[in-house]
Short mmCIF file of C-alpha atoms in Angstrom, two decimals:
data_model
loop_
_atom_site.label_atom_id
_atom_site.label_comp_id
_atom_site.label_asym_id
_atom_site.label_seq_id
_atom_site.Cartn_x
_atom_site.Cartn_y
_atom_site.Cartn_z
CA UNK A 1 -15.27 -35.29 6.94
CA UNK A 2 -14.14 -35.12 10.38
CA UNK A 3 -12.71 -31.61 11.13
CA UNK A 4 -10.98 -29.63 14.18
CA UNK A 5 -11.06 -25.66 14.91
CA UNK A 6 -7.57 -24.11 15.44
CA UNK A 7 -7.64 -20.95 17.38
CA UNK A 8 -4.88 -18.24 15.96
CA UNK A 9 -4.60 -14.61 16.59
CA UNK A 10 -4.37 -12.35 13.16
CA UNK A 11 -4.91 -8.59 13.21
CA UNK A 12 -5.44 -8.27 17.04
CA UNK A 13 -8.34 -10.61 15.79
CA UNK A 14 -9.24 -14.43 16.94
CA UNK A 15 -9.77 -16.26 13.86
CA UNK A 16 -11.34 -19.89 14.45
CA UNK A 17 -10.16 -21.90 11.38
CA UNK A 18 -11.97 -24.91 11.29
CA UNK A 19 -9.70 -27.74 9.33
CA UNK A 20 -9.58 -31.43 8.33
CA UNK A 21 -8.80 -33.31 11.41
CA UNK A 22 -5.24 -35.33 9.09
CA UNK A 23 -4.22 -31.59 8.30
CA UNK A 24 -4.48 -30.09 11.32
CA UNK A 25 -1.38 -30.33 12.61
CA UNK A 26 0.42 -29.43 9.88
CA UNK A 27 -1.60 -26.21 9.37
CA UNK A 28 -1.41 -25.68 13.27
CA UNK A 29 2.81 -25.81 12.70
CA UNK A 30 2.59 -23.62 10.05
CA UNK A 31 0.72 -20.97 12.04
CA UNK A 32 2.54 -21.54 15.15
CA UNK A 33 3.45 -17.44 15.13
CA UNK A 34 -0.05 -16.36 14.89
CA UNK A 35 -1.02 -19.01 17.90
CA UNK A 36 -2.65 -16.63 20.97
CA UNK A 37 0.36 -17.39 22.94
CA UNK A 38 2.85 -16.75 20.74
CA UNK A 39 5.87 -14.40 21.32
CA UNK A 40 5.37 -12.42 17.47
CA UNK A 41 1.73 -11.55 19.13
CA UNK A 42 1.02 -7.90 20.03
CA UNK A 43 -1.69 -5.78 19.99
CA UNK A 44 -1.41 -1.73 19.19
CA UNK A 45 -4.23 0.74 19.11
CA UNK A 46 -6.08 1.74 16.28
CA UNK A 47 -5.76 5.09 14.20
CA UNK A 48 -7.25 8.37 15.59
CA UNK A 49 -11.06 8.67 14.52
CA UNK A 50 -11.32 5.05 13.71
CA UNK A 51 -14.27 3.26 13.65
CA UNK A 52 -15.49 1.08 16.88
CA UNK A 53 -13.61 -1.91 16.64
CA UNK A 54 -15.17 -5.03 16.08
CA UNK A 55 -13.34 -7.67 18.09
CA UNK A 56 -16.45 -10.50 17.22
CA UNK A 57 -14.19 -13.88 16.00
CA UNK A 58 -13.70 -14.88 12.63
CA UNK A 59 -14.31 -17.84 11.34
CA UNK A 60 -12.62 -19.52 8.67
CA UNK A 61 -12.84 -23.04 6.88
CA UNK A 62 -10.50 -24.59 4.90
CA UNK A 63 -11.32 -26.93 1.90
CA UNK A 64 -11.76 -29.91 2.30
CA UNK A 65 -8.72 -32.29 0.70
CA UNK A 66 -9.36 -33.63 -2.26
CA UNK A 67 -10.62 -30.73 -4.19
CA UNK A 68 -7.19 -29.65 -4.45
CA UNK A 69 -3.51 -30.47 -3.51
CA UNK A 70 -2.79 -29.47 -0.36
CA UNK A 71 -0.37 -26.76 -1.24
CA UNK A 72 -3.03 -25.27 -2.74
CA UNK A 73 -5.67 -25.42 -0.16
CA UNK A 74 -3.23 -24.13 2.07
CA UNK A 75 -2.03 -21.21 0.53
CA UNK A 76 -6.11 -20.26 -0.52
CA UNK A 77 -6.34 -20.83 3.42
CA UNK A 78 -3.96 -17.94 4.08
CA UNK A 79 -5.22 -15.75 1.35
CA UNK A 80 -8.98 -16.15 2.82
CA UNK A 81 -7.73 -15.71 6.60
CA UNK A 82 -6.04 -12.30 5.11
CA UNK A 83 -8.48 -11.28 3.01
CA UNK A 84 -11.60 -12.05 6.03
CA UNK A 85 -9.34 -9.82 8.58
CA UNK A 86 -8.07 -7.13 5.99
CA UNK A 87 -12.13 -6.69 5.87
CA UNK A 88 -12.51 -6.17 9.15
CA UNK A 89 -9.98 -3.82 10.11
CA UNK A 90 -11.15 -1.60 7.03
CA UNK A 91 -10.26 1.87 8.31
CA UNK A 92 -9.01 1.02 11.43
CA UNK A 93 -5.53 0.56 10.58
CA UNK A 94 -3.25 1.76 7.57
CA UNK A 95 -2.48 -1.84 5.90
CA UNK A 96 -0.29 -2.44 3.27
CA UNK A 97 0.72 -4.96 1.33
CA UNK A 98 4.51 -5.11 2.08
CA UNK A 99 7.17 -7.28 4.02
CA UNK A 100 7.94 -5.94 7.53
CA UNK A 101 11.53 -6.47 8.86
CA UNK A 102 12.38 -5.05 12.59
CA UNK A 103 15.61 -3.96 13.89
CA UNK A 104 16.34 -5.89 16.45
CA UNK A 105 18.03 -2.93 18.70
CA UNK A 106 15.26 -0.69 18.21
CA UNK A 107 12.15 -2.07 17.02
CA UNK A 108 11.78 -0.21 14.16
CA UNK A 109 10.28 -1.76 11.28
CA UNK A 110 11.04 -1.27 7.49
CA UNK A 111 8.43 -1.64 4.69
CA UNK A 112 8.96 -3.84 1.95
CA UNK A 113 6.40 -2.83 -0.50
CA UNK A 114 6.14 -4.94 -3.58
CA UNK A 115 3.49 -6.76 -5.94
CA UNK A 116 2.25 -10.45 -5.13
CA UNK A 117 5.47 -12.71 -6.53
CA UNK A 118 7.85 -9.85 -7.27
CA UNK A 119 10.65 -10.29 -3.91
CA UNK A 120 9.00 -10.12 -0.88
CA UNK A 121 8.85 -13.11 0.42
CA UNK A 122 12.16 -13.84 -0.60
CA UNK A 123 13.59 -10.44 0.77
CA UNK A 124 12.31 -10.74 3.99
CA UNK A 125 13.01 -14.21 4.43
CA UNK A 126 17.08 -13.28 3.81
CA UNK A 127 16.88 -10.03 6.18
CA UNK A 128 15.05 -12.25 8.93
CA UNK A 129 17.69 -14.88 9.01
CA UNK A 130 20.21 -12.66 9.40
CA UNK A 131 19.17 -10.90 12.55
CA UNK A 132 16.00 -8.80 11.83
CA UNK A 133 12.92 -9.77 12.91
CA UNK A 134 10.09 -11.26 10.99
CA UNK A 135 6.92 -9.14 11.03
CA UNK A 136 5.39 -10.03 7.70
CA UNK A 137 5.74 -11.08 4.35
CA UNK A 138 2.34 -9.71 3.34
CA UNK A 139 0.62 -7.65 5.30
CA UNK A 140 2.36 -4.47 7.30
CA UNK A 141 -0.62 -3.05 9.69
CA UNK A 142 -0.04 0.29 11.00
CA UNK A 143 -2.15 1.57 13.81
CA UNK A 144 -1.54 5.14 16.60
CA UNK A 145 1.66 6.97 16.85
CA UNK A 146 3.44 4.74 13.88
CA UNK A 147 3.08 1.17 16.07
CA UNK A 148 3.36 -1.70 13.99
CA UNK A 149 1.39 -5.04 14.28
CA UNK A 150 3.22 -8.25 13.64
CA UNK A 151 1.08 -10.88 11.42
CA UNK A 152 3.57 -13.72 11.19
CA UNK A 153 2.01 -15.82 8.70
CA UNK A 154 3.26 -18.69 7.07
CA UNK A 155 5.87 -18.02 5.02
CA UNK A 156 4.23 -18.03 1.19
CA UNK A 157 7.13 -19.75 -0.96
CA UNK A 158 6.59 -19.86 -4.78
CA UNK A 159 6.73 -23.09 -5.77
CA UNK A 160 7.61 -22.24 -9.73
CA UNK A 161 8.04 -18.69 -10.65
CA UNK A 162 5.61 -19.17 -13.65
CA UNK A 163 2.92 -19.58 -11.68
CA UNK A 164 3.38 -17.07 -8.95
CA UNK A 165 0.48 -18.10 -6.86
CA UNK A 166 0.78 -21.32 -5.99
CA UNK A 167 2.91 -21.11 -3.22
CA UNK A 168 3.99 -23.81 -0.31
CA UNK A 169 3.07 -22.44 3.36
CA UNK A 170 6.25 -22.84 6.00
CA UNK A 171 6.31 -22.20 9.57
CA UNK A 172 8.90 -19.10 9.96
CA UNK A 173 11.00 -20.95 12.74
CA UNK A 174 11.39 -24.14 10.15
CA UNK A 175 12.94 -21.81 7.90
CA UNK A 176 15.19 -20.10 10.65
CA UNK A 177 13.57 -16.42 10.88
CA UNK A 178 14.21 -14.56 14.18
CA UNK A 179 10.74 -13.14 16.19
CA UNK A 180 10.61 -9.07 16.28
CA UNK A 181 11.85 -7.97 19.40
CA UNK A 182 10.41 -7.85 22.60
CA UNK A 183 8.61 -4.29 22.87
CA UNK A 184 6.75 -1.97 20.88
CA UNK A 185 7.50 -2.00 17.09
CA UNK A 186 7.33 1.63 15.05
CA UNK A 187 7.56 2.06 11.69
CA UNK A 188 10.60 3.26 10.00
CA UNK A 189 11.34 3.38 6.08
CA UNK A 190 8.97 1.96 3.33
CA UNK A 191 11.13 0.76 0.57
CA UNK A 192 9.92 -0.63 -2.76
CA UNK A 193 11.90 -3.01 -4.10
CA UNK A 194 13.17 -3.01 -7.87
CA UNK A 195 14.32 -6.12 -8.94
CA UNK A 196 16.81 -5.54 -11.93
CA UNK A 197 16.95 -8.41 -14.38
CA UNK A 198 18.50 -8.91 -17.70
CA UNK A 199 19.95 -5.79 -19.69
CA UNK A 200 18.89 -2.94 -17.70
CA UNK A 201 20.95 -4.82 -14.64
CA UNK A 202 24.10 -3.48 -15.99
CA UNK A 203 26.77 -2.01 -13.97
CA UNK A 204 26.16 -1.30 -9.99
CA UNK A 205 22.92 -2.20 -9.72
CA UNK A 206 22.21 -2.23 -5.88
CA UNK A 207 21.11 1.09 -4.52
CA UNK A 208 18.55 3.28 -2.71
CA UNK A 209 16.77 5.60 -4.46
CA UNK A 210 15.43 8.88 -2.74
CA UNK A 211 12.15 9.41 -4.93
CA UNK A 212 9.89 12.21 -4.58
CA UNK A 213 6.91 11.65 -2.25
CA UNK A 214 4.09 11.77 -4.46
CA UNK A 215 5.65 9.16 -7.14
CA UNK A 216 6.16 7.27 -4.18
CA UNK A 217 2.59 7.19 -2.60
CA UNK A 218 1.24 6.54 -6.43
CA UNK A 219 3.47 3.44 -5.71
CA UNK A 220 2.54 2.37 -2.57
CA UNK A 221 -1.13 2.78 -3.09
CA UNK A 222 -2.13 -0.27 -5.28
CA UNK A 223 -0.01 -2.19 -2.80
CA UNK A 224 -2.25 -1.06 0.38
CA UNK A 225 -6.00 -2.30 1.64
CA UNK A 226 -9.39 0.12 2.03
CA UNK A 227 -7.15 3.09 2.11
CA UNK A 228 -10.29 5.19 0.56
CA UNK A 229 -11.81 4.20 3.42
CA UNK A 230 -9.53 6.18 6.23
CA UNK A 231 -10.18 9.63 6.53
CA UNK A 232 -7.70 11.68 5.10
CA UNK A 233 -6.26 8.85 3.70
CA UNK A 234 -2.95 10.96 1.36
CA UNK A 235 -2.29 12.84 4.66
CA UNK A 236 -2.11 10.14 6.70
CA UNK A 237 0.02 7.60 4.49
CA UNK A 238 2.26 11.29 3.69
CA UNK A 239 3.16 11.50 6.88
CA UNK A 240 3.99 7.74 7.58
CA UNK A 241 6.32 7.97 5.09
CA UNK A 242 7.97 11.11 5.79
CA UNK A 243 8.26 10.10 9.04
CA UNK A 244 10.27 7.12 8.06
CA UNK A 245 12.80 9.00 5.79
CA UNK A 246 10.48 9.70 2.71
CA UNK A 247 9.74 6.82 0.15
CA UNK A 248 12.55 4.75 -1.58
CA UNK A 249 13.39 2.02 -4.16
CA UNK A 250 15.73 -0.37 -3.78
CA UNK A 251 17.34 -1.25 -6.32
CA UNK A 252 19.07 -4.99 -6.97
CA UNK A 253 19.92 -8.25 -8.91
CA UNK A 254 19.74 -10.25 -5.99
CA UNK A 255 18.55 -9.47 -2.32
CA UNK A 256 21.88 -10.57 -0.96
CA UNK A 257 23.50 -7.34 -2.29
CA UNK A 258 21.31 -4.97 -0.11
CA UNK A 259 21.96 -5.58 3.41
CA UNK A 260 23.67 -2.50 3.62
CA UNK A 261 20.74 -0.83 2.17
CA UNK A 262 18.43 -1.68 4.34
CA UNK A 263 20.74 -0.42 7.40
CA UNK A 264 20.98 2.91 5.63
CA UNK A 265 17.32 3.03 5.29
CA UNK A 266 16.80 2.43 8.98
CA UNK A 267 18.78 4.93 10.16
CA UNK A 268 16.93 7.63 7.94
CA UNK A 269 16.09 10.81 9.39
CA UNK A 270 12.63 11.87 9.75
CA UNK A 271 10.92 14.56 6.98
CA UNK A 272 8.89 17.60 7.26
CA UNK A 273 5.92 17.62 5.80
CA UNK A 274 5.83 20.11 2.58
CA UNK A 275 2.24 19.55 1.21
CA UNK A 276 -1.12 21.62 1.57
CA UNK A 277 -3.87 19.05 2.29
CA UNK A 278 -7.24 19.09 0.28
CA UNK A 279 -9.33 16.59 1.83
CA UNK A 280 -12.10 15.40 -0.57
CA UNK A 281 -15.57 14.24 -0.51
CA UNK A 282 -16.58 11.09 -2.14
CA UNK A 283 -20.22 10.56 -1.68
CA UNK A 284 -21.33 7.03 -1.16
CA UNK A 285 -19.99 5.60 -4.53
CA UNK A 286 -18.38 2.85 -3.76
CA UNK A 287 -14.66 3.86 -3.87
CA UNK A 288 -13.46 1.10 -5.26
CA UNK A 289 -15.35 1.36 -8.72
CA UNK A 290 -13.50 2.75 -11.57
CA UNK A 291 -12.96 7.01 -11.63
CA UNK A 292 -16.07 7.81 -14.20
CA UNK A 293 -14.35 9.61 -17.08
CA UNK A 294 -15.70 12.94 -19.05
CA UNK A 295 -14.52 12.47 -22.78
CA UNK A 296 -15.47 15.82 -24.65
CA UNK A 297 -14.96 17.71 -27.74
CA UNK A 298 -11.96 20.17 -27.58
CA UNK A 299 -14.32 22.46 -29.25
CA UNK A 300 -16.96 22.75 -26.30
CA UNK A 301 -14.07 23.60 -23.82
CA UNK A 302 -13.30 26.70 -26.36
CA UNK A 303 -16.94 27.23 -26.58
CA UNK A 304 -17.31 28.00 -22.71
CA UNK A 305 -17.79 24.84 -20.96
CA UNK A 306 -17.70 25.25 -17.34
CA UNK A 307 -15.59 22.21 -15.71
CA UNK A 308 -14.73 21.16 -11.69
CA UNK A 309 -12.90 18.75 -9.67
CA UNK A 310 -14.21 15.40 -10.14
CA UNK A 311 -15.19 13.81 -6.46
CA UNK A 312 -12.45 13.06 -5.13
CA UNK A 313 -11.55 10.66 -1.60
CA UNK A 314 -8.45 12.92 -0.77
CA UNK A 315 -5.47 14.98 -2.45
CA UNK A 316 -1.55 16.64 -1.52
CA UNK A 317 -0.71 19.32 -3.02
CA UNK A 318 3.30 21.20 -3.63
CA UNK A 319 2.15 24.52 -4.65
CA UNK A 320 6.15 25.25 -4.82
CA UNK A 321 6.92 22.79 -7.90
CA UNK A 322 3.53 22.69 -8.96
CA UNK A 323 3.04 19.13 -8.05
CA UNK A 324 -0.09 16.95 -6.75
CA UNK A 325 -1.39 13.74 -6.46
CA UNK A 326 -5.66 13.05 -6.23
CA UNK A 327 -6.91 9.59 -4.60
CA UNK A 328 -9.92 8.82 -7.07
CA UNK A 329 -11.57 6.56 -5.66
CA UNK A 330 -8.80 3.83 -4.96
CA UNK A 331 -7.01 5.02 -8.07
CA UNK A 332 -4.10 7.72 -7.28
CA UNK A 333 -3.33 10.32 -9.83
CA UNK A 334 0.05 12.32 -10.57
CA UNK A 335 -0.04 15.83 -11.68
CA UNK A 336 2.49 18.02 -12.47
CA UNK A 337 2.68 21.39 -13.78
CA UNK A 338 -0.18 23.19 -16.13
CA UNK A 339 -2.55 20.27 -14.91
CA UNK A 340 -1.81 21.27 -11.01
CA UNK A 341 -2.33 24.96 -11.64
CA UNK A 342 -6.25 23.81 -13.39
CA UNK A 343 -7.16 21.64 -10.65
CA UNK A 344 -6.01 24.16 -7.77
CA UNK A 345 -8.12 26.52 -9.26
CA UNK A 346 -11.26 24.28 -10.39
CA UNK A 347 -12.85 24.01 -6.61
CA UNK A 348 -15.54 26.50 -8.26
CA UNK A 349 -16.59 26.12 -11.68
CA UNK A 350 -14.38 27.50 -14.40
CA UNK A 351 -14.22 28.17 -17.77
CA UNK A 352 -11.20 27.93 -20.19
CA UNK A 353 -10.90 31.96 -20.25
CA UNK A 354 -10.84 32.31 -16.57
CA UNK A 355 -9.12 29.12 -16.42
CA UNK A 356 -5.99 30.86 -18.98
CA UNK A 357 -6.29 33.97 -17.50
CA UNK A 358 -5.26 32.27 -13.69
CA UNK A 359 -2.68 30.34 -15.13
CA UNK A 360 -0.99 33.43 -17.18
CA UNK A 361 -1.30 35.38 -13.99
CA UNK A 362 0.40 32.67 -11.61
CA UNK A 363 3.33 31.50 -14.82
CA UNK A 364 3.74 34.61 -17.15
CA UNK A 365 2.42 34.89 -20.73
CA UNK A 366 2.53 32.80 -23.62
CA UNK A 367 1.41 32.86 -27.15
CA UNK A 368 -0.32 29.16 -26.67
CA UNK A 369 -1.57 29.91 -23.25
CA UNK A 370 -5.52 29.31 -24.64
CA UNK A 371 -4.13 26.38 -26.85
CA UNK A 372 -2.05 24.84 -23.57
CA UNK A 373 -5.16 24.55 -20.96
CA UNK A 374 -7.39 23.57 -23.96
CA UNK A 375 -5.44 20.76 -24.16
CA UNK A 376 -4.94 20.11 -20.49
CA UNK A 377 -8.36 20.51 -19.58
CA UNK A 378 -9.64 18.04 -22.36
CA UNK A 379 -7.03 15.43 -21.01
CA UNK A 380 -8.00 15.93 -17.25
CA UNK A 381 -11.80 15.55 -18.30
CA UNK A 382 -10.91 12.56 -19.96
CA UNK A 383 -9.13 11.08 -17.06
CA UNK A 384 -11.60 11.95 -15.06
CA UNK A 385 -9.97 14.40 -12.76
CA UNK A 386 -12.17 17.10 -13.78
CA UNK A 387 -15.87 16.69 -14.79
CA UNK A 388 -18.51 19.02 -16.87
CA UNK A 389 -20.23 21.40 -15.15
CA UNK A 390 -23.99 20.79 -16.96
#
């Protein structure tokens, strides 16, 4: 099979995709925004105490036809050139998996977060042919001081909503998207979308939905790439958002309702931060195997058993609502309440009476108190949150 190397630009990387010479074309046309030359390209710097880059080319082959259709073969083509730069840039930039949509006047750029076939193609495609500018429909990479880096892929179009990843590739000037604007592009708002469908689409549906911080980042999480891998990896992605407005869902039937939306989310004011940083230690366990869990017998907690954090890659805590969230690995954890009160105060090993006797001191008395943490301290062992002390 006679085959021809296309030279594109993806990630501030140069990826040399080497692709059956009767495709080429076509593949070239539907990369023709991540061409070297192209106006989308930009390059930003990295995040402060990244890794040395590693600017080496990639190189990427496509299947060869026949093994599949060519829809196929060209969507696995822009899931492997993602996937081979994702890897690359580990650490070095904050990447998530989100459309990116720039205001044209400004530059700044809002985050549509959202699961593989869930809206995000198909929101950013209707906000970037009306006058925003296409960043992404995939991957939003973040780098110094909030700059954004365009990867203007082919647009990923579900071809039946059944199968939501087999997908048709389209250049984004075929399918009338605008380029970001000239300049420097920030970050603004990330907003995950909440398509409404069916019987809980009742009523006003379209809206945008202030939602605390740490619900949000448990959202945005499992929609980013080798965030365990960035030091201080809560803190970091905290203050991205905050700086944007905070976290918010938008809410909809149908993406054509939310225009105004997404001009109230760009024009959000910037938020404090509010959190106390704990910055964890996870060893060299791969982060991105499963949190080990501690199942045990309610009766050895009463017994004395002396429990700890569990390793942990980073955490937030409010101390004022008695609120946290704990980056396990790559799995995020909400806390509220008792359970935030028993982690603050497991950095040393504890035992349920000490354990009681902090949280009666710091909320009051109460005839349960023992019975309460018991409980809560068998159900963060068993999550994994805390761990034995043997």
């Amino acid at each position: 099979m006679q085959t021809v190397t296309l030279r594109l630009r993806v990630f501030g990387l140069d990826v040399d995709v080497d692709v059956p010479a009767e495709r080429a074309e076509s593949i070239r046309s539907q990369w023709a925004w991540c061409l070297p030359d192209s106006p989308a390209q930009r390059d930003i710097a990295p995040l402060p105490r990244a890794p040395e880059l590693n600017d080496e080319p990639l190189i990427v082959t496509r299947g060869a036809d026949g093994e599949s259709d060519d829809h196929i073969a060209d969507y696995n083509l822009t899931t492997s050139i993602t996937r081979e730069a994702i890897g690359r840039r580990a650490a070095q930039f904050v990447m998530l998996h989100a459309g990116g949509v720039a205001e044209p006047e400004t530059g700044r750029v809002a985050g549509l977060v959202a699961a593989s076939g869930t809206g995000k193609t198909t929101a950013t495609r209707h906000f970037c042919s009306r006058g925003y500018g296409y960043v992404s429909d995939e991957s939003l990479i973040i780098g110094e001081a909030r700059t954004v880096m365009p990867y203007p892929k082919p647009l990923s179009v579900v071809i039946d909503p059944s199968k939501p990843y087999e997908k048709t590739q389209h250049d984004p000037g075929e399918v009338g998207l605008a380029f970001p604007p000239a300049g420097p592009l920030t970050l603004g708002p990330l907003v995950v979308l909440v398509r409404e469908r069916g019987e809980e689409a009742s009523g006003d549906v379209a809206r945008l939905e202030h939602i605390h911080l740490f619900d949000g980042l448990a959202q945005v999480l499992p929609q980013s790439s080798a965030m365990p891998e960035i030091p201080g990896s809560l803190d970091v992605l905290a203050r991205l958002a905050q700086g944007g407005g905070g976290i918010h869902e938008m809410h909809y039937r149908e993406i054509a309702e939310t225009e105004h939306l997404l001009r109230r989310a760009l024009a959000l004011e910037p938020l404090e931060p509010f959190w106390s940083h704990v910055p964890g230690a996870w060893g060299d366990t791969s982060p991105y195997l499963p949190p080990e869990q501690f199942p045990v017998d309610p009766d050895r907690v009463a017994e004395g058993l002396e429990v700890e954090r569990a390793r942990f890659v980073d955490a937030l805590v409010d101390d004022e609502v008695m609120e946290a969230i704990v980056l396990l690995g790559a799995t995020p954890v909400r806390m509220s309440g008792l359970a935030t009160l028993v982690w603050d105060a497991s950095a040393e090993p504890r035992d349920l009476e000490q354990l009681t006797a902090q949280c009666v001191a710091e909320l009051g008395d109460h005839p349960d108190a023992t019975a309460l943490v018991q409980e809560t301290l068998v159900q963060m062992l068993a999550d994994g949150v805390l761990r034995p002390v043997e």
